[in-house]
Structure formats: C-alpha cells, structure tokens
Amino acid sequence: MRGVIFDGEKPRVVDDLEVRDPGPGEVLVAIEAAGLCHSDLSVVDGTIPFPVPVVLGHEGAGVVEAVGAGVGHVAPGDRVALSTLANCGTCAECDRGRPTMCRKAIGMPGTPFRRGGEALYQFASNSAFAERTVVKAVQAVKIDPAVPAASAALIGCGVLTGVGAVLNRAKVDRGDSVVVIGTGGIGLNVLQGARIAGASVIVAVDANPAKEAAARQFGATHFIDASAVPDAVKAVKAVLPTGADHAFECVGSTRLIRQAVDVLDRHGQAVLLGVPPATAEASFLVSSMYLDKSILGCRYGSSRPQRDIALYARMYREGRLLLDELVTCTYPVEDFAKAADDAHHGRVARGVLVF
C-alpha cells in the first residue's frame, strides 16, 4: 500500500508498505484524507525529534475496515475521524478527564508497519499518511458520513488544538479580548474558537497580509500586518490600549512568545501552541508578570477527543464551525512534495492529501 515515510534523510512516497491486523482494542482504518500539519514537517526538519524510519501523518479521517476484540463503539463501514491520543483510559489523568496528560500516550511509539521486512514507527500513534493504519479504539471517533472526508480529517488535530485551546485551556469568556499571533491552520482555528466563545475583540497578527481575508472570515475583528509595522506589540496596543485578556502564539517562535506575553492586560494569559525546537528557551520580563498574568502550555487543545470531535462535527453540520474553508487545496498522496512545499511557504491554510 502507499504511504509517506521519513527515513531520516528525506520524506518519500512509497507503495510497498504493510500494516498488521488490528489486535484487541484496536481499529484498522482505510484513510480517505489526511491534513498536512506543520508538525509533520517539524519531524522532517528535526524540530520534533522522532525515531526513524517513520510513517508520517497524524490528522486523518477514513472508514473502519476491521476491529479487534472488545471494540464496540465503531464497526466496519463507519466513517471516523482520528485523534492522536492513544490514552489508556484507566490512569489517574484519564480518570480526571485529562487524556492529553496520560503518561502511557506520550513517547511510546509503536511499530505496526513493515516495509521490506523492516519495522517502521507510527507517528503520533496515528500515521494518517498511509492508505491504512491501525489505531487504538479510543482514537477512532464515529462521525456523520455527510461530513466530507477532507474536512473531517482536519478535526483531529487543527480543530482540536486551536478551538480546544480557546474553549478548554484558556476558557475564553463572552466579551473577552483575544490576540492570535500566526494565522495558519492552528491560528485560524483559534480565531474561530474565540468567535464561538463570544470574544468581543479578536486581533489577528501575521507577517503575510494575504492572510487577512481568511483571518476575518474565521472571526478576526482586526488584522495587523506584522511586516508593515515597526512594532507589532504597539500595533496591538493601539487596538487594545490596556492589553489583551488572552494571547495565543501559534507559530513556534521564541520572539513571538515574548510578544504574546507583552500584549497582555492585567490577569491576562499567554497560551503557547506553536512548537519551537525542543531545546529553545524564551525570555520575558519577570516584573511584568506580577499583575496576575500567566503563561500556559497547551497540549492538543486540552481536548477530550471522543467528546470534542463529535461536538465539532455537529457544530460543523449546524453551520457554527468552519471546516470546508480550511481546506485550501487537496493533493493526491503522490504529490506530497508539492503539498509540503506549499505548507512550508504558507501558501495554504491546510493542504489535504487524498487517497
């Protein structure tokens, strides 16, 4: 079968992958569509350390082909969106409703794939850049087949991370002010999360002025072209003189993390969503934090995927959450190199590989 692998040197599209059958508590899914997220590119450029060879992809949707023993919530033929959380469901964190903190779901990649007798790792417990993948049953969430596959695929990472960061982690309230730094796939979902939450002022900041139209479509009330102003923080303060209640850094730049802190109002919070290199260090003025300001890390939108994926799919059907508008371009999996280049240069909000 076809898939995109990374062998430590460069990503390649291959056609001789094999995947094992699902075991107890697992599901075999035929992937229909998979979003290309910057996290996939970050594995390739070394920003995210990961063992190789690995089958890439972590944002997918498809149809259940087979289930292992003990699986009852999905059946062959069901359309599912996939999450990356292979959480155990029984530890203290899972029991508290914090599956993103499950210690058995982080840093333990499996090897369900083989190629020419060699085992390949599974990225983010998912590997959606393959015609078929095996995931834990908890990762497969049944959704209405009326949701197009290319749109459904984006729920499992971009929407869970961006919208979830707003609703679950920051808990943005009606009337709050929000600044979103970076309006790629994650940033656009933060913008629509802020809109859904009822934020009154939503400021998008990006160095690419061509992104303004999409930012406003997803919920921005103001757009600041960071390439056209000498000081983005001052530009934000021109809109929000006392600062923002919430600032989301969606790029992964330590310089922009500092900006996210600097634009905060009293009791404001900066939420970090972008992924800088693993050893990166950021700085801020300690004295600026004593007015009850906070810096919050956020993994995967602090989501509960079995609840949240179904919720966002329903909101999409009701016209309250945008998905189709995120799909800037679809690519046959054979065109992975072009899709990756478009994503790297910011030409697309989300490119989607289709099988």
mmCIF file with all atom_site columns, C-alpha atoms in Angstrom, residues 65-249:
data_model
loop_
_atom_site.group_PDB
_atom_site.id
_atom_site.type_symbol
_atom_site.label_atom_id
_atom_site.label_alt_id
_atom_site.label_comp_id
_atom_site.label_asym_id
_atom_site.label_entity_id
_atom_site.label_seq_id
_atom_site.pdbx_PDB_ins_code
_atom_site.Cartn_x
_atom_site.Cartn_y
_atom_site.Cartn_z
_atom_site.occupancy
_atom_site.B_iso_or_equiv
_atom_site.pdbx_formal_charge
_atom_site.auth_seq_id
_atom_site.auth_comp_id
_atom_site.auth_asym_id
_atom_site.auth_atom_id
_atom_site.pdbx_PDB_model_num
ATOM 1   C CA . GLU A 1 65  ? -12.245 -1.753 7.751  1.00 0.00 ? 65  GLU A CA 1
ATOM 2   C CA . ALA A 1 66  ? -11.867 -4.084 10.737 1.00 0.00 ? 66  ALA A CA 1
ATOM 3   C CA . VAL A 1 67  ? -11.977 -4.010 14.521 1.00 0.00 ? 67  VAL A CA 1
ATOM 4   C CA . GLY A 1 68  ? -10.207 -6.072 17.136 1.00 0.00 ? 68  GLY A CA 1
ATOM 5   C CA . ALA A 1 69  ? -11.713 -7.935 20.047 1.00 0.00 ? 69  ALA A CA 1
ATOM 6   C CA . GLY A 1 70  ? -13.567 -5.797 22.547 1.00 0.00 ? 70  GLY A CA 1
ATOM 7   C CA . VAL A 1 71  ? -14.303 -2.879 20.214 1.00 0.00 ? 71  VAL A CA 1
ATOM 8   C CA . GLY A 1 72  ? -17.981 -1.956 20.190 1.00 0.00 ? 72  GLY A CA 1
ATOM 9   C CA . HIS A 1 73  ? -18.353 1.773  19.580 1.00 0.00 ? 73  HIS A CA 1
ATOM 10  C CA . VAL A 1 74  ? -17.326 1.582  15.907 1.00 0.00 ? 74  VAL A CA 1
ATOM 11  C CA . ALA A 1 75  ? -17.876 -1.098 13.276 1.00 0.00 ? 75  ALA A CA 1
ATOM 12  C CA . PRO A 1 76  ? -16.679 -1.803 9.724  1.00 0.00 ? 76  PRO A CA 1
ATOM 13  C CA . GLY A 1 77  ? -18.142 0.781  7.359  1.00 0.00 ? 77  GLY A CA 1
ATOM 14  C CA . ASP A 1 78  ? -18.273 3.620  9.883  1.00 0.00 ? 78  ASP A CA 1
ATOM 15  C CA . ARG A 1 79  ? -16.733 6.988  8.903  1.00 0.00 ? 79  ARG A CA 1
ATOM 16  C CA . VAL A 1 80  ? -14.336 8.068  11.642 1.00 0.00 ? 80  VAL A CA 1
ATOM 17  C CA . ALA A 1 81  ? -12.068 10.991 12.416 1.00 0.00 ? 81  ALA A CA 1
ATOM 18  C CA . LEU A 1 82  ? -8.849  10.049 14.176 1.00 0.00 ? 82  LEU A CA 1
ATOM 19  C CA . SER A 1 83  ? -7.161  11.612 17.181 1.00 0.00 ? 83  SER A CA 1
ATOM 20  C CA . THR A 1 84  ? -3.514  11.248 18.160 1.00 0.00 ? 84  THR A CA 1
ATOM 21  C CA . LEU A 1 85  ? -4.264  10.348 21.775 1.00 0.00 ? 85  LEU A CA 1
ATOM 22  C CA . ALA A 1 86  ? -3.646  6.669  22.393 1.00 0.00 ? 86  ALA A CA 1
ATOM 23  C CA . ASN A 1 87  ? -4.577  7.247  26.014 1.00 0.00 ? 87  ASN A CA 1
ATOM 24  C CA . CYS A 1 88  ? -5.082  4.287  28.292 1.00 0.00 ? 88  CYS A CA 1
ATOM 25  C CA . GLY A 1 89  ? -8.412  5.385  29.776 1.00 0.00 ? 89  GLY A CA 1
ATOM 26  C CA . THR A 1 90  ? -7.602  3.988  33.215 1.00 0.00 ? 90  THR A CA 1
ATOM 27  C CA . CYS A 1 91  ? -4.811  6.096  34.742 1.00 0.00 ? 91  CYS A CA 1
ATOM 28  C CA . ALA A 1 92  ? -5.410  8.942  37.180 1.00 0.00 ? 92  ALA A CA 1
ATOM 29  C CA . GLU A 1 93  ? -5.155  11.606 34.460 1.00 0.00 ? 93  GLU A CA 1
ATOM 30  C CA . CYS A 1 94  ? -7.597  9.819  32.158 1.00 0.00 ? 94  CYS A CA 1
ATOM 31  C CA . ASP A 1 95  ? -9.942  9.311  35.096 1.00 0.00 ? 95  ASP A CA 1
ATOM 32  C CA . ARG A 1 96  ? -9.850  13.080 35.728 1.00 0.00 ? 96  ARG A CA 1
ATOM 33  C CA . GLY A 1 97  ? -10.863 13.747 32.122 1.00 0.00 ? 97  GLY A CA 1
ATOM 34  C CA . ARG A 1 98  ? -7.337  14.771 31.063 1.00 0.00 ? 98  ARG A CA 1
ATOM 35  C CA . PRO A 1 99  ? -6.431  12.284 28.321 1.00 0.00 ? 99  PRO A CA 1
ATOM 36  C CA . THR A 1 100 ? -3.804  14.659 26.914 1.00 0.00 ? 100 THR A CA 1
ATOM 37  C CA . MET A 1 101 ? -1.813  14.080 30.115 1.00 0.00 ? 101 MET A CA 1
ATOM 38  C CA . CYS A 1 102 ? -1.947  10.268 30.007 1.00 0.00 ? 102 CYS A CA 1
ATOM 39  C CA . ARG A 1 103 ? 1.603   9.069  30.662 1.00 0.00 ? 103 ARG A CA 1
ATOM 40  C CA . LYS A 1 104 ? 1.048   5.972  28.549 1.00 0.00 ? 104 LYS A CA 1
ATOM 41  C CA . ALA A 1 105 ? 0.205   8.061  25.487 1.00 0.00 ? 105 ALA A CA 1
ATOM 42  C CA . ILE A 1 106 ? 3.413   10.084 25.203 1.00 0.00 ? 106 ILE A CA 1
ATOM 43  C CA . GLY A 1 107 ? 6.818   8.967  23.948 1.00 0.00 ? 107 GLY A CA 1
ATOM 44  C CA . MET A 1 108 ? 5.979   5.314  23.299 1.00 0.00 ? 108 MET A CA 1
ATOM 45  C CA . PRO A 1 109 ? 5.669   4.941  19.517 1.00 0.00 ? 109 PRO A CA 1
ATOM 46  C CA . GLY A 1 110 ? 4.600   1.572  18.194 1.00 0.00 ? 110 GLY A CA 1
ATOM 47  C CA . THR A 1 111 ? 5.727   -0.155 15.007 1.00 0.00 ? 111 THR A CA 1
ATOM 48  C CA . PRO A 1 112 ? 2.617   -1.535 13.267 1.00 0.00 ? 112 PRO A CA 1
ATOM 49  C CA . PHE A 1 113 ? 4.087   -1.012 9.787  1.00 0.00 ? 113 PHE A CA 1
ATOM 50  C CA . ARG A 1 114 ? 6.624   -3.009 7.848  1.00 0.00 ? 114 ARG A CA 1
ATOM 51  C CA . ARG A 1 115 ? 8.439   -2.408 4.588  1.00 0.00 ? 115 ARG A CA 1
ATOM 52  C CA . GLY A 1 116 ? 10.691  -4.993 3.083  1.00 0.00 ? 116 GLY A CA 1
ATOM 53  C CA . GLY A 1 117 ? 10.947  -6.773 6.401  1.00 0.00 ? 117 GLY A CA 1
ATOM 54  C CA . GLU A 1 118 ? 11.871  -3.594 8.312  1.00 0.00 ? 118 GLU A CA 1
ATOM 55  C CA . ALA A 1 119 ? 9.632   -2.229 11.067 1.00 0.00 ? 119 ALA A CA 1
ATOM 56  C CA . LEU A 1 120 ? 8.519   1.409  10.770 1.00 0.00 ? 120 LEU A CA 1
ATOM 57  C CA . TYR A 1 121 ? 7.397   3.644  13.595 1.00 0.00 ? 121 TYR A CA 1
ATOM 58  C CA . GLN A 1 122 ? 3.944   5.182  13.838 1.00 0.00 ? 122 GLN A CA 1
ATOM 59  C CA . PHE A 1 123 ? 3.930   8.975  14.168 1.00 0.00 ? 123 PHE A CA 1
ATOM 60  C CA . ALA A 1 124 ? 1.719   10.394 16.909 1.00 0.00 ? 124 ALA A CA 1
ATOM 61  C CA . SER A 1 125 ? 0.055   6.984  17.351 1.00 0.00 ? 125 SER A CA 1
ATOM 62  C CA . ASN A 1 126 ? -1.655  7.713  14.053 1.00 0.00 ? 126 ASN A CA 1
ATOM 63  C CA . SER A 1 127 ? 0.329   7.733  10.753 1.00 0.00 ? 127 SER A CA 1
ATOM 64  C CA . ALA A 1 128 ? -2.502  9.027  8.596  1.00 0.00 ? 128 ALA A CA 1
ATOM 65  C CA . PHE A 1 129 ? -0.248  9.342  5.514  1.00 0.00 ? 129 PHE A CA 1
ATOM 66  C CA . ALA A 1 130 ? -0.879  5.706  4.681  1.00 0.00 ? 130 ALA A CA 1
ATOM 67  C CA . GLU A 1 131 ? -3.716  4.009  2.857  1.00 0.00 ? 131 GLU A CA 1
ATOM 68  C CA . ARG A 1 132 ? -4.445  2.039  6.024  1.00 0.00 ? 132 ARG A CA 1
ATOM 69  C CA . THR A 1 133 ? -3.438  2.475  9.626  1.00 0.00 ? 133 THR A CA 1
ATOM 70  C CA . VAL A 1 134 ? -4.076  0.728  12.924 1.00 0.00 ? 134 VAL A CA 1
ATOM 71  C CA . VAL A 1 135 ? -5.031  2.838  15.941 1.00 0.00 ? 135 VAL A CA 1
ATOM 72  C CA . LYS A 1 136 ? -6.329  2.251  19.425 1.00 0.00 ? 136 LYS A CA 1
ATOM 73  C CA . ALA A 1 137 ? -10.108 2.171  19.504 1.00 0.00 ? 137 ALA A CA 1
ATOM 74  C CA . VAL A 1 138 ? -10.224 5.273  21.688 1.00 0.00 ? 138 VAL A CA 1
ATOM 75  C CA . GLN A 1 139 ? -8.642  7.236  18.814 1.00 0.00 ? 139 GLN A CA 1
ATOM 76  C CA . ALA A 1 140 ? -11.422 6.488  16.340 1.00 0.00 ? 140 ALA A CA 1
ATOM 77  C CA . VAL A 1 141 ? -14.470 8.737  16.708 1.00 0.00 ? 141 VAL A CA 1
ATOM 78  C CA . LYS A 1 142 ? -17.568 7.952  14.653 1.00 0.00 ? 142 LYS A CA 1
ATOM 79  C CA . ILE A 1 143 ? -18.906 10.943 12.742 1.00 0.00 ? 143 ILE A CA 1
ATOM 80  C CA . ASP A 1 144 ? -21.724 11.617 10.320 1.00 0.00 ? 144 ASP A CA 1
ATOM 81  C CA . PRO A 1 145 ? -20.717 10.401 6.825  1.00 0.00 ? 145 PRO A CA 1
ATOM 82  C CA . ALA A 1 146 ? -22.221 13.627 5.473  1.00 0.00 ? 146 ALA A CA 1
ATOM 83  C CA . VAL A 1 147 ? -19.097 15.440 6.704  1.00 0.00 ? 147 VAL A CA 1
ATOM 84  C CA . PRO A 1 148 ? -16.702 15.415 3.717  1.00 0.00 ? 148 PRO A CA 1
ATOM 85  C CA . ALA A 1 149 ? -13.586 13.350 4.373  1.00 0.00 ? 149 ALA A CA 1
ATOM 86  C CA . ALA A 1 150 ? -11.178 16.211 3.629  1.00 0.00 ? 150 ALA A CA 1
ATOM 87  C CA . SER A 1 151 ? -12.973 18.429 6.138  1.00 0.00 ? 151 SER A CA 1
ATOM 88  C CA . ALA A 1 152 ? -13.417 15.690 8.718  1.00 0.00 ? 152 ALA A CA 1
ATOM 89  C CA . ALA A 1 153 ? -9.691  14.970 8.648  1.00 0.00 ? 153 ALA A CA 1
ATOM 90  C CA . LEU A 1 154 ? -8.871  18.429 9.993  1.00 0.00 ? 154 LEU A CA 1
ATOM 91  C CA . ILE A 1 155 ? -10.882 17.977 13.173 1.00 0.00 ? 155 ILE A CA 1
ATOM 92  C CA . GLY A 1 156 ? -8.374  15.509 14.598 1.00 0.00 ? 156 GLY A CA 1
ATOM 93  C CA . CYS A 1 157 ? -5.527  17.989 15.003 1.00 0.00 ? 157 CYS A CA 1
ATOM 94  C CA . GLY A 1 158 ? -6.020  21.554 13.781 1.00 0.00 ? 158 GLY A CA 1
ATOM 95  C CA . VAL A 1 159 ? -9.525  21.992 15.156 1.00 0.00 ? 159 VAL A CA 1
ATOM 96  C CA . LEU A 1 160 ? -8.950  20.063 18.383 1.00 0.00 ? 160 LEU A CA 1
ATOM 97  C CA . THR A 1 161 ? -5.774  22.053 19.043 1.00 0.00 ? 161 THR A CA 1
ATOM 98  C CA . GLY A 1 162 ? -6.943  25.541 18.073 1.00 0.00 ? 162 GLY A CA 1
ATOM 99  C CA . VAL A 1 163 ? -10.575 25.578 19.120 1.00 0.00 ? 163 VAL A CA 1
ATOM 100 C CA . GLY A 1 164 ? -9.770  23.399 22.127 1.00 0.00 ? 164 GLY A CA 1
ATOM 101 C CA . ALA A 1 165 ? -7.069  25.792 23.328 1.00 0.00 ? 165 ALA A CA 1
ATOM 102 C CA . VAL A 1 166 ? -9.680  28.547 23.439 1.00 0.00 ? 166 VAL A CA 1
ATOM 103 C CA . LEU A 1 167 ? -12.559 26.638 24.994 1.00 0.00 ? 167 LEU A CA 1
ATOM 104 C CA . ASN A 1 168 ? -10.763 24.103 27.193 1.00 0.00 ? 168 ASN A CA 1
ATOM 105 C CA . ARG A 1 169 ? -7.420  25.614 28.199 1.00 0.00 ? 169 ARG A CA 1
ATOM 106 C CA . ALA A 1 170 ? -7.864  29.391 28.140 1.00 0.00 ? 170 ALA A CA 1
ATOM 107 C CA . LYS A 1 171 ? -11.606 29.226 28.787 1.00 0.00 ? 171 LYS A CA 1
ATOM 108 C CA . VAL A 1 172 ? -12.220 32.440 26.866 1.00 0.00 ? 172 VAL A CA 1
ATOM 109 C CA . ASP A 1 173 ? -15.451 34.067 28.052 1.00 0.00 ? 173 ASP A CA 1
ATOM 110 C CA . ARG A 1 174 ? -18.033 36.321 26.433 1.00 0.00 ? 174 ARG A CA 1
ATOM 111 C CA . GLY A 1 175 ? -16.712 39.833 25.971 1.00 0.00 ? 175 GLY A CA 1
ATOM 112 C CA . ASP A 1 176 ? -13.033 38.887 26.382 1.00 0.00 ? 176 ASP A CA 1
ATOM 113 C CA . SER A 1 177 ? -10.304 40.253 24.114 1.00 0.00 ? 177 SER A CA 1
ATOM 114 C CA . VAL A 1 178 ? -8.072  37.853 22.196 1.00 0.00 ? 178 VAL A CA 1
ATOM 115 C CA . VAL A 1 179 ? -4.847  38.227 20.205 1.00 0.00 ? 179 VAL A CA 1
ATOM 116 C CA . VAL A 1 180 ? -3.816  35.449 17.818 1.00 0.00 ? 180 VAL A CA 1
ATOM 117 C CA . ILE A 1 181 ? -0.216  35.523 16.586 1.00 0.00 ? 181 ILE A CA 1
ATOM 118 C CA . GLY A 1 182 ? 0.078   33.468 13.413 1.00 0.00 ? 182 GLY A CA 1
ATOM 119 C CA . THR A 1 183 ? -2.921  32.635 11.237 1.00 0.00 ? 183 THR A CA 1
ATOM 120 C CA . GLY A 1 184 ? -2.029  29.299 9.711  1.00 0.00 ? 184 GLY A CA 1
ATOM 121 C CA . GLY A 1 185 ? -4.149  26.216 10.249 1.00 0.00 ? 185 GLY A CA 1
ATOM 122 C CA . ILE A 1 186 ? -3.918  26.362 14.043 1.00 0.00 ? 186 ILE A CA 1
ATOM 123 C CA . GLY A 1 187 ? -4.301  30.136 14.234 1.00 0.00 ? 187 GLY A CA 1
ATOM 124 C CA . LEU A 1 188 ? -7.449  30.121 12.116 1.00 0.00 ? 188 LEU A CA 1
ATOM 125 C CA . ASN A 1 189 ? -8.977  27.584 14.474 1.00 0.00 ? 189 ASN A CA 1
ATOM 126 C CA . VAL A 1 190 ? -8.034  29.725 17.469 1.00 0.00 ? 190 VAL A CA 1
ATOM 127 C CA . LEU A 1 191 ? -9.787  32.618 15.751 1.00 0.00 ? 191 LEU A CA 1
ATOM 128 C CA . GLN A 1 192 ? -12.980 30.651 15.224 1.00 0.00 ? 192 GLN A CA 1
ATOM 129 C CA . GLY A 1 193 ? -12.747 29.286 18.747 1.00 0.00 ? 193 GLY A CA 1
ATOM 130 C CA . ALA A 1 194 ? -12.637 32.859 20.042 1.00 0.00 ? 194 ALA A CA 1
ATOM 131 C CA . ARG A 1 195 ? -15.608 33.735 17.856 1.00 0.00 ? 195 ARG A CA 1
ATOM 132 C CA . ILE A 1 196 ? -17.573 30.745 19.129 1.00 0.00 ? 196 ILE A CA 1
ATOM 133 C CA . ALA A 1 197 ? -16.695 31.661 22.727 1.00 0.00 ? 197 ALA A CA 1
ATOM 134 C CA . GLY A 1 198 ? -18.106 35.161 22.229 1.00 0.00 ? 198 GLY A CA 1
ATOM 135 C CA . ALA A 1 199 ? -14.914 37.221 22.421 1.00 0.00 ? 199 ALA A CA 1
ATOM 136 C CA . SER A 1 200 ? -15.624 40.868 21.669 1.00 0.00 ? 200 SER A CA 1
ATOM 137 C CA . VAL A 1 201 ? -12.296 41.934 20.132 1.00 0.00 ? 201 VAL A CA 1
ATOM 138 C CA . ILE A 1 202 ? -10.227 39.374 18.201 1.00 0.00 ? 202 ILE A CA 1
ATOM 139 C CA . VAL A 1 203 ? -6.929  40.661 16.802 1.00 0.00 ? 203 VAL A CA 1
ATOM 140 C CA . ALA A 1 204 ? -5.060  38.534 14.261 1.00 0.00 ? 204 ALA A CA 1
ATOM 141 C CA . VAL A 1 205 ? -1.345  39.224 13.756 1.00 0.00 ? 205 VAL A CA 1
ATOM 142 C CA . ASP A 1 206 ? 0.560   37.796 10.791 1.00 0.00 ? 206 ASP A CA 1
ATOM 143 C CA . ALA A 1 207 ? 3.505   38.804 8.625  1.00 0.00 ? 207 ALA A CA 1
ATOM 144 C CA . ASN A 1 208 ? 1.639   37.789 5.471  1.00 0.00 ? 208 ASN A CA 1
ATOM 145 C CA . PRO A 1 209 ? -1.003  40.368 4.519  1.00 0.00 ? 209 PRO A CA 1
ATOM 146 C CA . ALA A 1 210 ? -2.604  37.874 2.125  1.00 0.00 ? 210 ALA A CA 1
ATOM 147 C CA . LYS A 1 211 ? -3.958  36.028 5.158  1.00 0.00 ? 211 LYS A CA 1
ATOM 148 C CA . GLU A 1 212 ? -6.215  38.881 6.255  1.00 0.00 ? 212 GLU A CA 1
ATOM 149 C CA . ALA A 1 213 ? -9.303  37.747 4.344  1.00 0.00 ? 213 ALA A CA 1
ATOM 150 C CA . ALA A 1 214 ? -9.213  34.252 5.838  1.00 0.00 ? 214 ALA A CA 1
ATOM 151 C CA . ALA A 1 215 ? -8.488  35.615 9.307  1.00 0.00 ? 215 ALA A CA 1
ATOM 152 C CA . ARG A 1 216 ? -11.549 37.853 9.170  1.00 0.00 ? 216 ARG A CA 1
ATOM 153 C CA . GLN A 1 217 ? -13.674 35.024 7.749  1.00 0.00 ? 217 GLN A CA 1
ATOM 154 C CA . PHE A 1 218 ? -12.790 32.870 10.755 1.00 0.00 ? 218 PHE A CA 1
ATOM 155 C CA . GLY A 1 219 ? -13.519 35.564 13.301 1.00 0.00 ? 219 GLY A CA 1
ATOM 156 C CA . ALA A 1 220 ? -10.872 38.294 13.459 1.00 0.00 ? 220 ALA A CA 1
ATOM 157 C CA . THR A 1 221 ? -12.285 41.760 14.100 1.00 0.00 ? 221 THR A CA 1
ATOM 158 C CA . HIS A 1 222 ? -8.883  43.355 13.429 1.00 0.00 ? 222 HIS A CA 1
ATOM 159 C CA . PHE A 1 223 ? -5.837  42.315 11.388 1.00 0.00 ? 223 PHE A CA 1
ATOM 160 C CA . ILE A 1 224 ? -2.286  43.561 11.896 1.00 0.00 ? 224 ILE A CA 1
ATOM 161 C CA . ASP A 1 225 ? 0.234   43.035 9.122  1.00 0.00 ? 225 ASP A CA 1
ATOM 162 C CA . ALA A 1 226 ? 3.373   42.458 11.181 1.00 0.00 ? 226 ALA A CA 1
ATOM 163 C CA . SER A 1 227 ? 5.555   43.032 8.109  1.00 0.00 ? 227 SER A CA 1
ATOM 164 C CA . ALA A 1 228 ? 4.228   46.585 7.728  1.00 0.00 ? 228 ALA A CA 1
ATOM 165 C CA . VAL A 1 229 ? 4.569   47.873 11.295 1.00 0.00 ? 229 VAL A CA 1
ATOM 166 C CA . PRO A 1 230 ? 7.778   48.598 13.219 1.00 0.00 ? 230 PRO A CA 1
ATOM 167 C CA . ASP A 1 231 ? 6.433   47.150 16.480 1.00 0.00 ? 231 ASP A CA 1
ATOM 168 C CA . ALA A 1 232 ? 3.623   44.583 16.496 1.00 0.00 ? 232 ALA A CA 1
ATOM 169 C CA . VAL A 1 233 ? 3.106   44.945 20.248 1.00 0.00 ? 233 VAL A CA 1
ATOM 170 C CA . LYS A 1 234 ? 2.468   48.672 19.891 1.00 0.00 ? 234 LYS A CA 1
ATOM 171 C CA . ALA A 1 235 ? 0.131   47.968 16.980 1.00 0.00 ? 235 ALA A CA 1
ATOM 172 C CA . VAL A 1 236 ? -1.881  45.604 19.171 1.00 0.00 ? 236 VAL A CA 1
ATOM 173 C CA . LYS A 1 237 ? -1.924  48.160 21.983 1.00 0.00 ? 237 LYS A CA 1
ATOM 174 C CA . ALA A 1 238 ? -3.362  50.708 19.526 1.00 0.00 ? 238 ALA A CA 1
ATOM 175 C CA . VAL A 1 239 ? -6.384  48.412 19.290 1.00 0.00 ? 239 VAL A CA 1
ATOM 176 C CA . LEU A 1 240 ? -6.355  47.247 22.918 1.00 0.00 ? 240 LEU A CA 1
ATOM 177 C CA . PRO A 1 241 ? -4.775  50.082 24.945 1.00 0.00 ? 241 PRO A CA 1
ATOM 178 C CA . THR A 1 242 ? -4.673  48.127 28.219 1.00 0.00 ? 242 THR A CA 1
ATOM 179 C CA . GLY A 1 243 ? -3.748  44.848 26.544 1.00 0.00 ? 243 GLY A CA 1
ATOM 180 C CA . ALA A 1 244 ? -5.480  41.554 25.806 1.00 0.00 ? 244 ALA A CA 1
ATOM 181 C CA . ASP A 1 245 ? -7.176  39.079 28.084 1.00 0.00 ? 245 ASP A CA 1
ATOM 182 C CA . HIS A 1 246 ? -5.725  36.201 26.058 1.00 0.00 ? 246 HIS A CA 1
ATOM 183 C CA . ALA A 1 247 ? -2.858  35.905 23.581 1.00 0.00 ? 247 ALA A CA 1
ATOM 184 C CA . PHE A 1 248 ? -2.174  32.734 21.572 1.00 0.00 ? 248 PHE A CA 1
ATOM 185 C CA . GLU A 1 249 ? 1.220   32.113 19.978 1.00 0.00 ? 249 GLU A CA 1
#
